[in-house]
XYZ file of N, CA and C in Angstrom:
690
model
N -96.030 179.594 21.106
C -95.825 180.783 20.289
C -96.121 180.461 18.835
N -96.961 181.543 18.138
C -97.477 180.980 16.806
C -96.764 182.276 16.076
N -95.684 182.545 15.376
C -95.390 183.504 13.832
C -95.711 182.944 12.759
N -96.761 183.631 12.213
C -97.219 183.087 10.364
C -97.077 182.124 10.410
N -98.286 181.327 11.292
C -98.322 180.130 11.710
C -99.808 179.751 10.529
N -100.030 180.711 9.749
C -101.378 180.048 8.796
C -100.507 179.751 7.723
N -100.471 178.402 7.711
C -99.394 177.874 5.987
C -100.664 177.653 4.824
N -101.534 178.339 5.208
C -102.351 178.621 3.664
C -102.595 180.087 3.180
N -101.655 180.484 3.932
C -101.427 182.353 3.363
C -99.995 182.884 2.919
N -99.967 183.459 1.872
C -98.732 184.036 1.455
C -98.244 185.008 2.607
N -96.965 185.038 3.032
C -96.536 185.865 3.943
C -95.070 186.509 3.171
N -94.809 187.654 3.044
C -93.576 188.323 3.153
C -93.526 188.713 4.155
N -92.092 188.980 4.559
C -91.213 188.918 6.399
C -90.013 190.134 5.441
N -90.015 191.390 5.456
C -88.489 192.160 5.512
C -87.588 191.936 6.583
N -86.661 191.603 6.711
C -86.315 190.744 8.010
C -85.760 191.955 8.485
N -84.815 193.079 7.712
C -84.022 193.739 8.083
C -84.501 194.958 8.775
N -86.232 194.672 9.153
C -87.167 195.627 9.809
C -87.070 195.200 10.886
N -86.974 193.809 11.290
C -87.384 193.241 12.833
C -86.627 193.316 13.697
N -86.973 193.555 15.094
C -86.176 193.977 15.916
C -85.210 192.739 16.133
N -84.281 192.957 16.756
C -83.499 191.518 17.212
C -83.908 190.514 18.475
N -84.119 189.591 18.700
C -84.976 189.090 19.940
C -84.301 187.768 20.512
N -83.489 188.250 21.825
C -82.679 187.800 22.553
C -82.836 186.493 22.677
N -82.607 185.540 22.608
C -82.012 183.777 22.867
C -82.109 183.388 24.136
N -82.260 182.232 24.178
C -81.189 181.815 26.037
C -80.424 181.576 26.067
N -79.245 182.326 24.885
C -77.877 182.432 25.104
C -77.462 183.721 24.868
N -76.674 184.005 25.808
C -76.001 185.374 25.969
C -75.324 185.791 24.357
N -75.772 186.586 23.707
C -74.933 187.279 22.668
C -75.178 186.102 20.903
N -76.508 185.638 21.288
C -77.495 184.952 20.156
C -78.500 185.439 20.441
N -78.970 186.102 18.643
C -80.312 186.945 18.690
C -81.023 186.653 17.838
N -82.231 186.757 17.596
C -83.374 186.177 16.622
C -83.708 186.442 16.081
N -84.235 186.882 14.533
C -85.299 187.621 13.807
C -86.015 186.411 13.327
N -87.118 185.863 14.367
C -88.296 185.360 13.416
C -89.047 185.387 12.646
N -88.790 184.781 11.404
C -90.133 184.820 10.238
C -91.040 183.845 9.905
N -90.974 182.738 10.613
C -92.106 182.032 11.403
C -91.986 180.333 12.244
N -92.843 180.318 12.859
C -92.590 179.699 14.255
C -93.464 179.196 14.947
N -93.756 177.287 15.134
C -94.497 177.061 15.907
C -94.216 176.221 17.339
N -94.173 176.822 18.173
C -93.458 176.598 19.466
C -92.727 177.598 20.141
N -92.689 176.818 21.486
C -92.023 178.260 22.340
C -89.983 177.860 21.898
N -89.346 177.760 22.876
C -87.974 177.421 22.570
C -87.725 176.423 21.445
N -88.183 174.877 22.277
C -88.048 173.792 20.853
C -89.366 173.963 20.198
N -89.078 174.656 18.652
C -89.960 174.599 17.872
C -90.019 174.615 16.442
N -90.955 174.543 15.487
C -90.825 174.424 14.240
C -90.551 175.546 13.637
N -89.747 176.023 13.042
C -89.089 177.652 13.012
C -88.016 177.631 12.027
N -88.224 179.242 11.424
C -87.618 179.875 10.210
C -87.059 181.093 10.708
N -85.936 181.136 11.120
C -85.266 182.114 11.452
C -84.051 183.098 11.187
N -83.490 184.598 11.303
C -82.103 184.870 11.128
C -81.719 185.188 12.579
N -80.421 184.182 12.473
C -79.708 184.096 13.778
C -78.679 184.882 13.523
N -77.966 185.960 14.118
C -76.631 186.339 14.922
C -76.174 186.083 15.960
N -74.654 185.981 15.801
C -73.933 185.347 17.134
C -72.810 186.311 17.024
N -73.013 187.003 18.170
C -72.053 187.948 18.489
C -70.606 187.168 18.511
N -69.572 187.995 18.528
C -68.184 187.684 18.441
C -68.318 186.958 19.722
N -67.576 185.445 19.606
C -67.289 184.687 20.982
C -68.424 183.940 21.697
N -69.835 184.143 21.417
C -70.942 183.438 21.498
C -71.252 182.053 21.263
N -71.805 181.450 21.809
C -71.733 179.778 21.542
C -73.251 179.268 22.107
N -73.741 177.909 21.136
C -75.285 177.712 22.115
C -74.131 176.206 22.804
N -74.488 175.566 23.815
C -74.554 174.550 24.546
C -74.716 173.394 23.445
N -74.098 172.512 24.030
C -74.447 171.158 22.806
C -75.609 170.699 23.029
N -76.116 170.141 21.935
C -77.664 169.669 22.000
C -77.661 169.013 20.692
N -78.580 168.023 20.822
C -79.019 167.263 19.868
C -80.397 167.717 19.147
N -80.288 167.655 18.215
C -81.590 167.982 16.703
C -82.480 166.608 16.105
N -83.108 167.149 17.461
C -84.297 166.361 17.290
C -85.026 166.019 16.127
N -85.519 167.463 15.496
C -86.124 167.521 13.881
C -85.611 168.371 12.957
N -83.754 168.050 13.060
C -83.344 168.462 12.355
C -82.602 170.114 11.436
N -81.875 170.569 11.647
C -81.541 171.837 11.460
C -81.058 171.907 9.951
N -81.232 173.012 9.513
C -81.015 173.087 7.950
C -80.386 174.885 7.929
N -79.398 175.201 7.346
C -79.078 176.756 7.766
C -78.101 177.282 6.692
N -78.042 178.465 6.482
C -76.801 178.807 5.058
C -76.795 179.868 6.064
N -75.134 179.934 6.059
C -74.326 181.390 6.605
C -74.270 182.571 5.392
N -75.413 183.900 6.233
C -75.157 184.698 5.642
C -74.391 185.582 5.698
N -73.774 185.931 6.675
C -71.864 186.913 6.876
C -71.490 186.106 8.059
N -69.996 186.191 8.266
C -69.183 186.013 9.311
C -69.196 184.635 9.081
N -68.617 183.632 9.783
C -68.134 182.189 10.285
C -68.621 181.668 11.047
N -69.613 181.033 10.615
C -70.244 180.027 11.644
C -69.491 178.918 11.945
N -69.216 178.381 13.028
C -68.586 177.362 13.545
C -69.282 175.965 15.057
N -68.473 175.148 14.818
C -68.559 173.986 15.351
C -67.957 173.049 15.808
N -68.284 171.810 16.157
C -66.412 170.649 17.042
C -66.234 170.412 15.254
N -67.253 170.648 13.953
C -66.934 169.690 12.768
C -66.087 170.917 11.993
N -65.747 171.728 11.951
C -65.717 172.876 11.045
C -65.771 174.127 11.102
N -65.397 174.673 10.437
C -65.793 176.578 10.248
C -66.374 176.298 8.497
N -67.823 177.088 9.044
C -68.226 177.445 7.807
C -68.464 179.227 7.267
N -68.049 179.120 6.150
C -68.306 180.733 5.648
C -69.113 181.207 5.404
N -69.243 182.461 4.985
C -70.186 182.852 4.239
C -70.653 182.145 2.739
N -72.105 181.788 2.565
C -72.644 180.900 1.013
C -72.567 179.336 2.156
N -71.969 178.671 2.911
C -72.200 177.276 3.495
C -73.624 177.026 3.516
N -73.986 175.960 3.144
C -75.039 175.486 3.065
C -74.882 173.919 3.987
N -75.887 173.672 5.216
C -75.713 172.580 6.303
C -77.194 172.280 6.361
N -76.644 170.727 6.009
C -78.277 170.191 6.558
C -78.033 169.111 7.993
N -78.123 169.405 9.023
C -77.804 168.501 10.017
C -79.184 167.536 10.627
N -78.841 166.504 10.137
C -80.271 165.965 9.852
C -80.871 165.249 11.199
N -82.025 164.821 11.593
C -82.691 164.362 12.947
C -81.945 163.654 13.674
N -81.418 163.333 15.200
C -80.504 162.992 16.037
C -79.368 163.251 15.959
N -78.451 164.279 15.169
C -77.257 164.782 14.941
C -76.754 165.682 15.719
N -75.680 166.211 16.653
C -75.886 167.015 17.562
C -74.456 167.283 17.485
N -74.165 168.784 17.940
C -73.177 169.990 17.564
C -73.201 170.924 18.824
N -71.976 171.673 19.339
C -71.808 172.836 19.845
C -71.495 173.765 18.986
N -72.530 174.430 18.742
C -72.665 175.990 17.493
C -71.788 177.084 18.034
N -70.868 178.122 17.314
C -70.906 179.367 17.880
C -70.180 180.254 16.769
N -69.533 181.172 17.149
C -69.237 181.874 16.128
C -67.962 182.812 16.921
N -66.417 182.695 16.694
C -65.084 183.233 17.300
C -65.432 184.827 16.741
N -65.518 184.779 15.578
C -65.600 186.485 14.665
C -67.097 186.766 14.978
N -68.251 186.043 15.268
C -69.856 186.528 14.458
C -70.027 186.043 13.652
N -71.333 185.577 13.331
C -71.932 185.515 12.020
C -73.371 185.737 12.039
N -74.414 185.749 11.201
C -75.102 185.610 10.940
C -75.789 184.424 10.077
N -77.316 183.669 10.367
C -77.547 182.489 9.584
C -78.630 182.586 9.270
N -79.305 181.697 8.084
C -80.675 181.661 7.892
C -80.646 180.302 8.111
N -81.665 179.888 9.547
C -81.726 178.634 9.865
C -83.346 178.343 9.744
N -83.129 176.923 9.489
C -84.832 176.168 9.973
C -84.745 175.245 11.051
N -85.559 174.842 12.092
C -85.484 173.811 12.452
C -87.157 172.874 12.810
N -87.226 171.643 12.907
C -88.030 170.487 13.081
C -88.664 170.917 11.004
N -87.923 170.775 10.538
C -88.487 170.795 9.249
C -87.811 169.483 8.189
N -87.660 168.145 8.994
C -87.137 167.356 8.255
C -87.820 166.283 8.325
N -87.968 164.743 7.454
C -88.582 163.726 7.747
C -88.033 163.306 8.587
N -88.451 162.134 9.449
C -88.175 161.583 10.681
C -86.555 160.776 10.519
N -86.773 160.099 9.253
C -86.004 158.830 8.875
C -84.578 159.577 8.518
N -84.372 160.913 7.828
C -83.336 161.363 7.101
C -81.999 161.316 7.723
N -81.081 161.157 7.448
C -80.003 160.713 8.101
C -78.893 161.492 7.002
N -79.257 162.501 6.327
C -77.968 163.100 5.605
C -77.652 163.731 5.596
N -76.585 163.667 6.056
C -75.559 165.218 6.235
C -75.333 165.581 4.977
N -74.903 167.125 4.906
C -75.446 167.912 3.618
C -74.365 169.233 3.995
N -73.288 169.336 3.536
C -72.063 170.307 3.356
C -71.619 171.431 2.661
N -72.144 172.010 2.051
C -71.745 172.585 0.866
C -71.227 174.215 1.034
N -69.951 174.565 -0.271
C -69.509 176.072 0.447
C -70.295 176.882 -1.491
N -71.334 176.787 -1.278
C -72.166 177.495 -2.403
C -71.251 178.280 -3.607
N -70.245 179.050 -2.273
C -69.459 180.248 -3.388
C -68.152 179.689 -4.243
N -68.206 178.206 -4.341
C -66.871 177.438 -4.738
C -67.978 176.552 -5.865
N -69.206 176.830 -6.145
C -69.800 176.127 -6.898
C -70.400 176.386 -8.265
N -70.247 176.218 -9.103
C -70.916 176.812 -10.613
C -72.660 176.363 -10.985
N -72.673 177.456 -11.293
C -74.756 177.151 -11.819
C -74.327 176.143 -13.204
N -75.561 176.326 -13.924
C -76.009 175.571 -14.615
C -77.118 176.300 -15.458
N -76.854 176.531 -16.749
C -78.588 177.309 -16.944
C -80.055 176.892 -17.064
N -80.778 177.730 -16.344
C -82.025 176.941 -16.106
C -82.449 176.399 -17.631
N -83.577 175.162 -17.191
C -83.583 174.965 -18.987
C -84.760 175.675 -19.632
N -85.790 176.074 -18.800
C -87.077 177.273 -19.120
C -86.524 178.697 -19.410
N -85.660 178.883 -18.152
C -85.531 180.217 -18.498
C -83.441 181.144 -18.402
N -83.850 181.170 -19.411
C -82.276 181.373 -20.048
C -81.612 182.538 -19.248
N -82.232 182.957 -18.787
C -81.342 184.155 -17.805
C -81.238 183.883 -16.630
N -81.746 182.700 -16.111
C -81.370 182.244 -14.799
C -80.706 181.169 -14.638
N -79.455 180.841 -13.640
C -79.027 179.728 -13.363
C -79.366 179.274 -12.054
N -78.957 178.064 -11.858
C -79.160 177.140 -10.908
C -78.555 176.101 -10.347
N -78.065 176.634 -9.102
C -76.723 175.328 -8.311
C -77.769 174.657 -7.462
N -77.622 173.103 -7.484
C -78.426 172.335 -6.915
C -77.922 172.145 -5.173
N -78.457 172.494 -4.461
C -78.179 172.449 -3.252
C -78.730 170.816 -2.381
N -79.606 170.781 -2.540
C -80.384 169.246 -1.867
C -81.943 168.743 -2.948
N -82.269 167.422 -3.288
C -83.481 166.972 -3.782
C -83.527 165.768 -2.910
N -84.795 165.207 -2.866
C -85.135 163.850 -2.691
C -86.341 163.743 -2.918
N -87.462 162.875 -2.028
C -88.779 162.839 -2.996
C -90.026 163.630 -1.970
N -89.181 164.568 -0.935
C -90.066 165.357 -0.251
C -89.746 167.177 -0.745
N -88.457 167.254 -0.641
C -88.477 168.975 -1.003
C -86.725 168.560 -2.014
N -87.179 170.324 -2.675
C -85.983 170.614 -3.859
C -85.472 172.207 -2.713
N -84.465 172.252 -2.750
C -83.748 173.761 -2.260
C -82.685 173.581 -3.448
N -82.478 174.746 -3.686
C -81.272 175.290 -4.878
C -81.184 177.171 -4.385
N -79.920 177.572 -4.876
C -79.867 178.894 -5.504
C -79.736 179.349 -6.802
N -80.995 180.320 -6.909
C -81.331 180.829 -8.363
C -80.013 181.975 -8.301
N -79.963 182.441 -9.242
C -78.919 183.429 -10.011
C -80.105 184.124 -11.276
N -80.091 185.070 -10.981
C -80.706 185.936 -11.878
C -80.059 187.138 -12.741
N -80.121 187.239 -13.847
C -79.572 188.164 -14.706
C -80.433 189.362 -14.641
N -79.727 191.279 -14.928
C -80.177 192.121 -14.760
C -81.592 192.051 -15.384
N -82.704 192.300 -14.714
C -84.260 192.109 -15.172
C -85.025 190.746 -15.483
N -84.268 189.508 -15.386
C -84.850 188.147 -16.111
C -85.888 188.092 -14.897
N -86.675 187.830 -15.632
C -88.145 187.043 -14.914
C -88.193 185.581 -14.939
N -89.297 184.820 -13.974
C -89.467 183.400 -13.952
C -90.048 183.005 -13.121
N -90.984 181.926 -13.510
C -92.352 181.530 -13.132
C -91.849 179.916 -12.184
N -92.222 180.158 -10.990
C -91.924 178.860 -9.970
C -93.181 177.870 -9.596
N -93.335 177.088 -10.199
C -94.920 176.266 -9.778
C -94.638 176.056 -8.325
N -95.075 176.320 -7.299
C -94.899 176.017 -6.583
C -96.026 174.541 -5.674
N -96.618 174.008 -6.508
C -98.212 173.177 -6.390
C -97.777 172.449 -4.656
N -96.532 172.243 -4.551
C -96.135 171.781 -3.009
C -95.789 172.972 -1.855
N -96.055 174.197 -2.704
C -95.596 174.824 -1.448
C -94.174 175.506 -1.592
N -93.240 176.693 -1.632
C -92.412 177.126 -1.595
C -92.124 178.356 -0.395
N -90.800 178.523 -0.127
C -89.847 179.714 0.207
C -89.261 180.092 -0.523
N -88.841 181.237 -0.183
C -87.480 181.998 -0.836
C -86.699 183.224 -0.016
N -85.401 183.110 -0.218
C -84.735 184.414 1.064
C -83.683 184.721 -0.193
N -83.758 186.056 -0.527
C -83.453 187.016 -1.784
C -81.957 187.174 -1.029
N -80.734 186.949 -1.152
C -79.558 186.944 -0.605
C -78.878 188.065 -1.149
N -78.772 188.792 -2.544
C -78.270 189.979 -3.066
C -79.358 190.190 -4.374
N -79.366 191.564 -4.275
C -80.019 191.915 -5.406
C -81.507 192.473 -5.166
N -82.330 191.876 -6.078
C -84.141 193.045 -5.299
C -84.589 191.764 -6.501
N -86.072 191.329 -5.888
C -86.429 190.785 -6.822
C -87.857 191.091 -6.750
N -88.761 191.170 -7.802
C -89.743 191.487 -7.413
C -91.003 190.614 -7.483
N -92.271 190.345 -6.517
C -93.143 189.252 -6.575
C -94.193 189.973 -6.499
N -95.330 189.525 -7.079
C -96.701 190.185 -7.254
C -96.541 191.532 -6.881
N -96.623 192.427 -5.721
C -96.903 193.925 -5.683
C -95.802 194.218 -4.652
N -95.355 193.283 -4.221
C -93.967 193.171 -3.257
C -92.397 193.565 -3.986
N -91.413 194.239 -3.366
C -90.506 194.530 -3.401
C -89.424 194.002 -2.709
N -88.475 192.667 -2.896
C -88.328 191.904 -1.732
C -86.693 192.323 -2.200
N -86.150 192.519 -1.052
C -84.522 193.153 -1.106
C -83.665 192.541 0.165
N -82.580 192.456 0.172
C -81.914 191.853 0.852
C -82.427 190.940 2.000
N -82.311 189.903 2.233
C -82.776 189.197 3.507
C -84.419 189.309 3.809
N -85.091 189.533 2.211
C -86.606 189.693 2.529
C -86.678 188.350 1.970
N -88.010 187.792 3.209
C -88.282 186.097 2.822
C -89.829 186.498 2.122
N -89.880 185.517 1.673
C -91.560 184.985 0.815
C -91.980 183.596 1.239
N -93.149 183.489 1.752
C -93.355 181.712 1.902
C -94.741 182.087 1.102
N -94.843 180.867 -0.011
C -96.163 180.951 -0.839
C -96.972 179.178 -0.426
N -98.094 179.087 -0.224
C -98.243 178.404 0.391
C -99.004 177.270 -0.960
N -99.229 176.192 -0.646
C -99.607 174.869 -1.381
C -100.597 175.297 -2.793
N -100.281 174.668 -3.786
C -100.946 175.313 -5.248
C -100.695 176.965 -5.576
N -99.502 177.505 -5.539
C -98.986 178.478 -5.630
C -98.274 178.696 -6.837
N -98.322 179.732 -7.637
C -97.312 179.874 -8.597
C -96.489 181.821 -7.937
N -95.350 181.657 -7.996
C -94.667 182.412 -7.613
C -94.121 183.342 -9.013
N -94.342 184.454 -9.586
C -93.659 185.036 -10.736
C -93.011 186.333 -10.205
N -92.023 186.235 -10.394
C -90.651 186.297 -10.197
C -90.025 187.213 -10.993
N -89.607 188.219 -10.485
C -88.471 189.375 -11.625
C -87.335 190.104 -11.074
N -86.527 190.005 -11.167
C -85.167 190.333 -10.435
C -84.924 192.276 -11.200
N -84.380 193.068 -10.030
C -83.779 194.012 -10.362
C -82.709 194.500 -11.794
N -82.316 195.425 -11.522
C -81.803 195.985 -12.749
C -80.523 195.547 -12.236
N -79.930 195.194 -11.231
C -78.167 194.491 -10.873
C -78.392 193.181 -10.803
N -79.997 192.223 -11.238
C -80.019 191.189 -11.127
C -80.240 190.488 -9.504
N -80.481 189.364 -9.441
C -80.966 188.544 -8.033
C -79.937 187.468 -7.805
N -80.172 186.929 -6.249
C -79.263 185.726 -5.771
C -80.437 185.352 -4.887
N -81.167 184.495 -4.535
C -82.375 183.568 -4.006
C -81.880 182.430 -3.866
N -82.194 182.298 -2.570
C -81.995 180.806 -2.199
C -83.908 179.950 -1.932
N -83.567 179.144 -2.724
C -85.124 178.687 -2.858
C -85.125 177.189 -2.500
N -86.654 176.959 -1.912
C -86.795 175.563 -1.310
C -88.712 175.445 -1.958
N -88.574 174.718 -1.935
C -89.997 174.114 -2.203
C -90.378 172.532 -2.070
N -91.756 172.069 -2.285
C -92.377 171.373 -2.005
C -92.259 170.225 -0.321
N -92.136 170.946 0.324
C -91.918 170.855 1.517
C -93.522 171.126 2.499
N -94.284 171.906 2.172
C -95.312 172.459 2.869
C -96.341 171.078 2.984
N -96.513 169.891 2.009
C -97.576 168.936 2.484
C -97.114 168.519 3.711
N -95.908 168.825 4.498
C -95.928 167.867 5.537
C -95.969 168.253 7.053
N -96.193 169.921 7.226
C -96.166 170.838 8.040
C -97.324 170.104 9.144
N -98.198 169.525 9.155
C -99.221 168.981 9.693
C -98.299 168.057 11.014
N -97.653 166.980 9.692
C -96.731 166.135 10.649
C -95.508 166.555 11.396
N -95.156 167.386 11.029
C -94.048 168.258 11.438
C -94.156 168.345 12.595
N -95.520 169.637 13.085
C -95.683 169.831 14.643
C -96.495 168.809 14.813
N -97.028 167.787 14.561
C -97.088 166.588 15.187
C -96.248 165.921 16.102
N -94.955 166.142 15.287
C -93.737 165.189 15.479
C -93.066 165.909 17.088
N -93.213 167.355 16.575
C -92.695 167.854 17.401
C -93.198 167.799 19.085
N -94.820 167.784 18.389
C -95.341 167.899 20.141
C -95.213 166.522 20.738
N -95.558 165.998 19.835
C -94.537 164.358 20.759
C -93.028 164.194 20.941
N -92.462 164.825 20.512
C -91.285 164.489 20.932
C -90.552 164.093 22.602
């Protein structure tokens, strides 16, 4: 299965258009915004888990990376809330589900082989920082190392701002409207801009909340490499 499987084209995904698309678990549903593989595959997705829903334990092969966007995601490690930010990194393995529901924005096989770090964070217990370019935006550091940067931007009513993206970026607009070239991107609308990209950026009149990742895209090659050998 290939979704916006060309990573040298800009794609916007409104997620809150797509139908929901059933799991092989009873009462887990899918909105793909892109995807290479059938079940185990390299994939950008919003998951819901109905009240009482659970996947089977399994191990993460290439890694899962996910922020809860409503309800309580849970596990044998925790309950996470809404704003949790989880990086469960390659051979790490969990029984997922959700007692209330939730909803998630997950990735998975999108990690280096070697990474081994668990990555925790409850976003909404955390303070920005102001960007140092651009004064109306802040910025809580979520994960860096010397392959990709993810953070959440904070945008003030109307501030604009220019993202080099030369490695490649995402972005999933979490509250607010922000606007990109001729696009209108509003709640749970994703953007993937692909390698030598500059992304310019302008948030609504109530201002933006974006969760952003970048320079990640040189390695998409090895990625489903990794994967089809697995």
């Amino acid at each position: 299965m290939k979704i916006a499987a060309d990573f040298s084209k800009r794609v916007v995904v409104h997620s809150e258009k797509l139908e929901w698309v059933a799991s092989p678990m009873a009462g887990v549903h899918r909105r793909p915004l892109d995807r290479v593989g059938d079940e185990v595959a390299r994939a950008t997705s919003i998951v819901r888990y109905a009240p009482g829903s659970e996947f089977s334990p399994h191990i993460h092969t290439g890694g899962e990376e996910f922020l809860v966007l409503d309800g309580v995601f849970q596990d044998e490690h925790g309950d996470y809330p809404v704003g949790s930010y989880i990086r469960n990194p390659p051979q790490s393995k969990h029984k997922p589900g959700s007692q209330g529901g939730c909803v998630i924005f997950v990735k998975l096989w999108q990690f280096q082989p070697q990474d081994r770090q668990h990555v925790c964070l409850h976003t909404k217990k955390m303070q920005g920082v102001t960007h140092p370019q651009f004064n109306n935006v802040s910025v809580i550091s979520l994960y860096k190392d010397n392959f990709e940067e993810v953070s959440l931007l904070h945008f003030k009513p109307n501030a604009d701002m220019v993202i080099n993206a030369k490695d490649g970026a995402e972005l999933l607009v979490l509250e607010g409207l922000l606007n990109e070239q001729t696009d209108t991107l509003i709640k749970n609308s994703w953007l993937r801009v692909p390698i030598n990209s500059t992304v310019n950026a302008k948030a609504g009149s109530t201002g933006a909340t974006v969760w952003l990742k970048t320079g990640y895209l040189t390695d998409v090659a090895n990625q489903i490499t990794r994967l089809e050998n697995a």
